[in-house]
mmCIF file of C-alpha atoms and ligand atoms in Angstrom:
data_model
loop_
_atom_site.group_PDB
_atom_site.id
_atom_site.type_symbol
_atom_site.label_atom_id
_atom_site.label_comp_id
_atom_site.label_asym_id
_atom_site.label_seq_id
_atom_site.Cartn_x
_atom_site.Cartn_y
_atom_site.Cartn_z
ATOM 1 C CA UNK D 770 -86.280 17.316 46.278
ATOM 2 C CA UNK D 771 -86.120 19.684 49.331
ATOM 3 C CA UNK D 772 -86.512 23.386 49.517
ATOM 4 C CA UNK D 773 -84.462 25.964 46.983
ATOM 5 C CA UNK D 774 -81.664 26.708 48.724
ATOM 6 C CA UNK D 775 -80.963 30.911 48.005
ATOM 7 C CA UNK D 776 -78.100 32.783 48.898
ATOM 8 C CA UNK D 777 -78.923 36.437 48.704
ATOM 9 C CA UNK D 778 -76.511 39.379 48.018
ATOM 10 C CA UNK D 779 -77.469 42.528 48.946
ATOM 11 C CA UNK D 780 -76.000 46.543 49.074
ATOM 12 C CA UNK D 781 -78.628 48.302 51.037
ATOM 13 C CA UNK D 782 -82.068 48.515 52.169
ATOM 14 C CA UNK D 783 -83.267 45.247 51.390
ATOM 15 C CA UNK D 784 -86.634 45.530 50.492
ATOM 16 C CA UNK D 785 -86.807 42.457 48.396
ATOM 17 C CA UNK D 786 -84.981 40.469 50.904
ATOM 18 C CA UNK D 787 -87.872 40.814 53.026
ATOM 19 C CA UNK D 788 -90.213 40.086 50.300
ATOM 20 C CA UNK D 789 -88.828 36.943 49.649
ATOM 21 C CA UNK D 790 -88.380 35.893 53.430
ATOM 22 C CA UNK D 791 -91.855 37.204 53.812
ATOM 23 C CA UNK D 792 -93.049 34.794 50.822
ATOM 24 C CA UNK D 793 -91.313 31.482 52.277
ATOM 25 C CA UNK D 794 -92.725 32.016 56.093
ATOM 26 C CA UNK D 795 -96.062 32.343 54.504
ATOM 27 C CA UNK D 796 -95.759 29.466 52.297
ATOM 28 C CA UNK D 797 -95.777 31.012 48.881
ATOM 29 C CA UNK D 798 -92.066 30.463 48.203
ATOM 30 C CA UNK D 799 -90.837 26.934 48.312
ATOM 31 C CA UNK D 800 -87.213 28.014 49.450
ATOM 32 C CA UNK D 801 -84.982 29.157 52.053
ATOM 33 C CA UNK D 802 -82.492 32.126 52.455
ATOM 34 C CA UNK D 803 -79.627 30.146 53.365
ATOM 35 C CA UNK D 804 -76.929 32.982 53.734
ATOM 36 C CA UNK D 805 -77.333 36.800 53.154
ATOM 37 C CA UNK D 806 -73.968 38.244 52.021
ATOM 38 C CA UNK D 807 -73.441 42.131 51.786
ATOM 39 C CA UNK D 808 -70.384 44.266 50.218
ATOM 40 C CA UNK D 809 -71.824 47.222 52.710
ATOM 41 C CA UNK D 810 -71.457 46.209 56.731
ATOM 42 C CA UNK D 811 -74.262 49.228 57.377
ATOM 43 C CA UNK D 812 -76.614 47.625 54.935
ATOM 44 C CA UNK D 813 -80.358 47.986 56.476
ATOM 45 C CA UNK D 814 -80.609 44.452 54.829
ATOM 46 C CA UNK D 815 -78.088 42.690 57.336
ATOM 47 C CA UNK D 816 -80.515 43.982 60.585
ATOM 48 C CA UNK D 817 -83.674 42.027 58.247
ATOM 49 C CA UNK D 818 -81.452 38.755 58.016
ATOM 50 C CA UNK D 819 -80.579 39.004 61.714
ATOM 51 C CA UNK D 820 -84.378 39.118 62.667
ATOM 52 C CA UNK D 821 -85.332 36.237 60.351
ATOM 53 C CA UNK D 822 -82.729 34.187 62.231
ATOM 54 C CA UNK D 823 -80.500 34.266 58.686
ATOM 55 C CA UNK D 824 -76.315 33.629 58.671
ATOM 56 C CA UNK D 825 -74.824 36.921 57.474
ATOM 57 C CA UNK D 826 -71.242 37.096 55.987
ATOM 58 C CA UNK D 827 -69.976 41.159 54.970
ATOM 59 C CA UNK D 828 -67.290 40.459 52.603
ATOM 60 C CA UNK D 829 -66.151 43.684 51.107
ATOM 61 C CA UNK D 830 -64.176 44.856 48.625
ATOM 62 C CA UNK D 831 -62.183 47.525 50.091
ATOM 63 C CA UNK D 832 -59.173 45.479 50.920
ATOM 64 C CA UNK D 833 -58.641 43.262 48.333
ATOM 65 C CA UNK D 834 -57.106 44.481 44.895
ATOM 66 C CA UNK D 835 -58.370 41.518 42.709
ATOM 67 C CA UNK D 836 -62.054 41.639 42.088
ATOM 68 C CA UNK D 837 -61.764 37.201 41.561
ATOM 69 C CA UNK D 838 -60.036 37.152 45.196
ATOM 70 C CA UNK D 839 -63.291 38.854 47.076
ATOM 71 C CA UNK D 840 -65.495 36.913 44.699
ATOM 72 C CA UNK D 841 -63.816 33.475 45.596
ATOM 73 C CA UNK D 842 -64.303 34.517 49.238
ATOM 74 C CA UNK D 843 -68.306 35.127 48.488
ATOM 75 C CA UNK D 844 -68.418 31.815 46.586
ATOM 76 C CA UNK D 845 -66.991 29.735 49.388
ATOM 77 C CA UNK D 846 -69.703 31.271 51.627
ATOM 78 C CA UNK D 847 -72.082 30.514 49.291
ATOM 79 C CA UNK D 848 -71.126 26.726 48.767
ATOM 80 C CA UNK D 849 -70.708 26.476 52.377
ATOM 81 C CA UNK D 850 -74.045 26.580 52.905
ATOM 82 C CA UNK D 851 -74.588 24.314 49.733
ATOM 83 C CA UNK D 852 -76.784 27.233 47.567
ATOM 84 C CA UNK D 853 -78.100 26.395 44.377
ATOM 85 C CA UNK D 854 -79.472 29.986 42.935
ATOM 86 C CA UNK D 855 -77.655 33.026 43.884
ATOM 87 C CA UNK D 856 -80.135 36.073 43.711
ATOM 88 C CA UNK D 857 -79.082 39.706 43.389
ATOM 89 C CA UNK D 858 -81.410 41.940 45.526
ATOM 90 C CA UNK D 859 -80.226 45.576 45.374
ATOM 91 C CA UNK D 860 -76.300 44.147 45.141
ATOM 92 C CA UNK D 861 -74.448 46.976 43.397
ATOM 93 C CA UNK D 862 -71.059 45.379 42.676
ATOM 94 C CA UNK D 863 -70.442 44.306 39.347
ATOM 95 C CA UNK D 864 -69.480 39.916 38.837
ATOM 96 C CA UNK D 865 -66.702 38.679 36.897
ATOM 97 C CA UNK D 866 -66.755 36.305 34.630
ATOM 98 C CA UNK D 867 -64.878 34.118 37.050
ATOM 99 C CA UNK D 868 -68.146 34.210 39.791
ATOM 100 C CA UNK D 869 -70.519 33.390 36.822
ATOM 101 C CA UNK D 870 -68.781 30.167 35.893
ATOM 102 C CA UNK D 871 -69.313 29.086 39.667
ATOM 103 C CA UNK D 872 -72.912 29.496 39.245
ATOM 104 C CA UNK D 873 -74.041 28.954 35.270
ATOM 105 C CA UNK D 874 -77.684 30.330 34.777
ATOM 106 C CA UNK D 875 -78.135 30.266 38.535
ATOM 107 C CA UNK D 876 -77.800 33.997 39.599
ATOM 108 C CA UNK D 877 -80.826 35.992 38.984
ATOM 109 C CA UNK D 878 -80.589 39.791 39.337
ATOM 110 C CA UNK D 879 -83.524 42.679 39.496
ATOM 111 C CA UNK D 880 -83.579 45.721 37.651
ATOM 112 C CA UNK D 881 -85.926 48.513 38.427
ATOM 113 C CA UNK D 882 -86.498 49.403 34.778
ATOM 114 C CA UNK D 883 -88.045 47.434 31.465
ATOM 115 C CA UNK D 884 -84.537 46.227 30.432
ATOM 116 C CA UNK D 885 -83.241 46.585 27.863
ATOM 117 C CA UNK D 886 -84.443 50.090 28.599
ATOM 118 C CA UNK D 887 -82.413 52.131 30.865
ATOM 119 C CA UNK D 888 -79.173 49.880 32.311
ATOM 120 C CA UNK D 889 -76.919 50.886 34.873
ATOM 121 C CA UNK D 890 -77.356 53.274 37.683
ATOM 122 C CA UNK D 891 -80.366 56.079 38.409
ATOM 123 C CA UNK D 892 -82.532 54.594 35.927
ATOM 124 C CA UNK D 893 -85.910 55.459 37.992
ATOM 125 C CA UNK D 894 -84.897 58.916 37.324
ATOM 126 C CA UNK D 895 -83.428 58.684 33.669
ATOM 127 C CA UNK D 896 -87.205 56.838 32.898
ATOM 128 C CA UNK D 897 -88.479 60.160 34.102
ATOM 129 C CA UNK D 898 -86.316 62.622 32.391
ATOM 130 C CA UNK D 899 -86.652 60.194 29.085
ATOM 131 C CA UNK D 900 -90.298 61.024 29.079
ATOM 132 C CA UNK D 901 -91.133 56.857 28.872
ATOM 133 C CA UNK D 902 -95.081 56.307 29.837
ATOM 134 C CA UNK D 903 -94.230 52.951 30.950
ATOM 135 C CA UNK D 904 -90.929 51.341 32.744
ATOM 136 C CA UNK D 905 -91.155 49.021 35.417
ATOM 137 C CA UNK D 906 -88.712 46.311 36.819
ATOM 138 C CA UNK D 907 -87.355 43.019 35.129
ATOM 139 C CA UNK D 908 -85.410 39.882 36.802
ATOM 140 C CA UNK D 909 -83.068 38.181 34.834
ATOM 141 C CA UNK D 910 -80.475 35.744 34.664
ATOM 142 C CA UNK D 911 -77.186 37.319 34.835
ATOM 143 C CA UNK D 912 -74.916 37.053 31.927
ATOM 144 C CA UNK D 913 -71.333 38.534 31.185
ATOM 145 C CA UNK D 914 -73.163 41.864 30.210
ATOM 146 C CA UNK D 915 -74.331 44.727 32.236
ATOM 147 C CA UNK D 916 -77.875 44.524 32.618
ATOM 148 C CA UNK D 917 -77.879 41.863 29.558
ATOM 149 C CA UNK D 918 -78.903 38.194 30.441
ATOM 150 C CA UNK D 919 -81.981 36.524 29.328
ATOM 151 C CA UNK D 920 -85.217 37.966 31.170
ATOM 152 C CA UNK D 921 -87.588 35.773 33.640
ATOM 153 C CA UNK D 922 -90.242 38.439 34.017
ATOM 154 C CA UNK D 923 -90.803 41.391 34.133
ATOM 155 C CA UNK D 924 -93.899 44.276 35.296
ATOM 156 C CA UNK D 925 -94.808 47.358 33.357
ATOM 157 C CA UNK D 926 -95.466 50.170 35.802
ATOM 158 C CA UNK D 927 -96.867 53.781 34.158
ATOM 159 C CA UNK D 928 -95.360 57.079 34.362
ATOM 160 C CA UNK D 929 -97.454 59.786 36.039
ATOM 161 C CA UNK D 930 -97.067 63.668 34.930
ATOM 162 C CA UNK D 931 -96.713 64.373 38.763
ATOM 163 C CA UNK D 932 -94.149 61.773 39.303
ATOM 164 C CA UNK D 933 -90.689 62.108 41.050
ATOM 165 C CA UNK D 934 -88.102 59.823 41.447
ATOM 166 C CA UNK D 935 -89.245 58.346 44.800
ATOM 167 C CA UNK D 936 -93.018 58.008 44.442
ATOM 168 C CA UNK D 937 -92.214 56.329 41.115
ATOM 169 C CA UNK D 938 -89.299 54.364 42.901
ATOM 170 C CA UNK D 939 -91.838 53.198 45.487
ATOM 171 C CA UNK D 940 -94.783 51.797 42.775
ATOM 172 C CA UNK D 941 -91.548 50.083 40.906
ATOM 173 C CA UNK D 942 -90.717 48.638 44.182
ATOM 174 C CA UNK D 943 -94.013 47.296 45.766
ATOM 175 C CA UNK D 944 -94.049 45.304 41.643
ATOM 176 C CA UNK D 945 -90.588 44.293 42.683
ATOM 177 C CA UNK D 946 -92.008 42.650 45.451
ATOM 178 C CA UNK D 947 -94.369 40.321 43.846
ATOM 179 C CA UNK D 948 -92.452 39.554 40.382
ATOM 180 C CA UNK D 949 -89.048 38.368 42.390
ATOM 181 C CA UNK D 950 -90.363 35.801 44.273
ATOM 182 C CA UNK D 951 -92.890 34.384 41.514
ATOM 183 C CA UNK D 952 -89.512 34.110 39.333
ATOM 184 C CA UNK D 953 -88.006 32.249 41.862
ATOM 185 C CA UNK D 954 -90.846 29.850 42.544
ATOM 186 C CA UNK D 955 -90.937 28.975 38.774
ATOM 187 C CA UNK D 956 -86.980 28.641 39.444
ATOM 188 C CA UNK D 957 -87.668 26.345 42.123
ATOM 189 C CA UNK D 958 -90.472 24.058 40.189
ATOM 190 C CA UNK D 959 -88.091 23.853 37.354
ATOM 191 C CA UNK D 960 -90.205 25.495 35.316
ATOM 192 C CA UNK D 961 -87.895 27.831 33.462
ATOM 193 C CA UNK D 962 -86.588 27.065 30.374
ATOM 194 C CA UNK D 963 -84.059 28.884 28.959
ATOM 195 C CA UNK D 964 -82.900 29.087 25.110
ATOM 196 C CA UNK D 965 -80.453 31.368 24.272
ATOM 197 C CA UNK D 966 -82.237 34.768 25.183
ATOM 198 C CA UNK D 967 -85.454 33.426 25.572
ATOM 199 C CA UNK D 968 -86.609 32.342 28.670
ATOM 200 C CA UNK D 969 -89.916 29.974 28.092
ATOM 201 C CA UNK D 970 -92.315 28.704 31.279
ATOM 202 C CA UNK D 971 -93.528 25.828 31.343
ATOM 203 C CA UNK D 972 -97.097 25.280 32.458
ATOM 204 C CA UNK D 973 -99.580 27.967 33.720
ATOM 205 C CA UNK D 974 -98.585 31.219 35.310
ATOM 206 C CA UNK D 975 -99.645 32.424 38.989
ATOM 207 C CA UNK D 976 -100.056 36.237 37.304
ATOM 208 C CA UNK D 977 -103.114 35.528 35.282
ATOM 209 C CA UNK D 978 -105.111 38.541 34.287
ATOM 210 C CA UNK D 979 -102.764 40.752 34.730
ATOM 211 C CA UNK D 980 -101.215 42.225 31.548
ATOM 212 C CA UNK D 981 -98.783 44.401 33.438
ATOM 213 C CA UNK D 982 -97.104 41.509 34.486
ATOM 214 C CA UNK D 983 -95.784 39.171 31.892
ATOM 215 C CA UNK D 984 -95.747 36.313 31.609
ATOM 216 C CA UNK D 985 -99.256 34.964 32.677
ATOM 217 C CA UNK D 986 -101.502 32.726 31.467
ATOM 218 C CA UNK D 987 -104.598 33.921 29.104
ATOM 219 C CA UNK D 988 -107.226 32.332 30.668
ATOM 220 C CA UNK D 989 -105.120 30.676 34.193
HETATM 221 C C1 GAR X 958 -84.149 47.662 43.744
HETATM 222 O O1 GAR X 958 -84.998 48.630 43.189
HETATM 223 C C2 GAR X 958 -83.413 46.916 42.659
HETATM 224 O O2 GAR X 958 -84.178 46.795 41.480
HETATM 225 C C3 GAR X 958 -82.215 47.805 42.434
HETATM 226 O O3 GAR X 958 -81.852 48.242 43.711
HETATM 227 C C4 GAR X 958 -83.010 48.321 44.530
HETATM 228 C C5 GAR X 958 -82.716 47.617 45.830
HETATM 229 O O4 GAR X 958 -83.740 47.789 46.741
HETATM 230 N N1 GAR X 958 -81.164 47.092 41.796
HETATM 231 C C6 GAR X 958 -80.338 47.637 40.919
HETATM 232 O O5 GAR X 958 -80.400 48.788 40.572
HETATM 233 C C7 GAR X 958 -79.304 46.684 40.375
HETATM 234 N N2 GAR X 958 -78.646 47.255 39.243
HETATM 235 P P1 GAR X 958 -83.799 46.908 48.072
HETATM 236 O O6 GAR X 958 -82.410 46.947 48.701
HETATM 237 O O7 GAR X 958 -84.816 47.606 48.920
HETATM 238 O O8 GAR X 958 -84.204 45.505 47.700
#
């Protein structure tokens, strides 16, 4: 079998599209970003695909009335370039139905919060306000919900009294950064089994030791 092929959709900055083109050209990712596609032509993340050599489509939604028209357009890109797991990295547009039957338990999404604490949008800052001494960041398979579909992994990050939105925004994010691609790889060895909610991993887990990051392996 060759190399995961990913298809990446991205809003914005794109952060964790560099940490997972940053984790294949140094070998700890066995896959390659096939096609970056972006609802948001000024999206930081397009000028990070175009220096990594990656195809970029913008398809946006601004023209189109029917949600399933735009989405068939970002599923022909996708196939196109023959992708087998669709990952999420800051996209902020919402899938059908009709998009997750193209790809069954083969889009993966990341949250920045301990789902299912804190869905939806601003949730660095809702942790805050909540008064939570731990939240963190979760990937996930993507199911019909919002937010709902059977969690990979996730990493607990703490609260600090002095805390605002960006410094804890910016600890979330650097755990982001390692938990995304390690839930690919595991994607990519086949290793994830998923039962109805539950997500079990076979074998040993690269996070060993460390309890803010589960899972891992007791003694691994
Ligand atoms: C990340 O923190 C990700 O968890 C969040 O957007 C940010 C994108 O950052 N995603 C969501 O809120 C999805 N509901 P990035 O563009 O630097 O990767």
């Amino acid at each position: 079998m060759g190399r995961l092929k990913l298809g990446v959709l991205v809003s914005g900055n794109g952060s964790n599209l560099q940490a997972i083109l940053d984790h294949v050209k140094e070998g700890r990712l066995d896959a390659e970003v096939r096609v970056v596609i972006s609802d948001n032509r000024t999206a930081f993340a397009i000028e990070r695909a175009k220096r990594s050599g990656i195809p970029v489509a913008v398809v946006d939604y601004g023209s189109s009335p029917r949600r399933e028209d735009v989405e068939n357009r970002i599923i022909a890109r996708l196939r196109e370039y023959g992708v087998e797991l669709v990952v999420l990295a800051g996209y902020m547009k919402l899938l059908t139905r009709h998009f997750m039957a193209a790809f069954p338990m083969r889009i993966m999404n990341i949250h920045p919060a301990l789902l299912p604490s804190f869905p939806g949008v601003n949730v660095v800052q809702k942790a805050i306000d909540y008064g939570v001494r731990f939240t963190g960041c979760t990937v996930h398979f993507i199911d019909e919900g919002t937010d709902t579909g059977p969690i990979v992994v996730q990493a607990a990050v703490p609260v600090m009294d002095d805390d605002t939105e960006e410094t804890l925004a910016q600890r979330i994010h650097e755990k982001e950064h390692s938990i995304y691609p390690m839930a690919i790889q595991l994607f990519a060895e086949g290793r994830l089994d998923v039962r109805g909610r539950r997500v079990f991993i076979k074998g040993p887990c690269s996070a060993a030791g460390d309890h803010c990051i589960n899972p891992y392996s007791p003694r691994g």
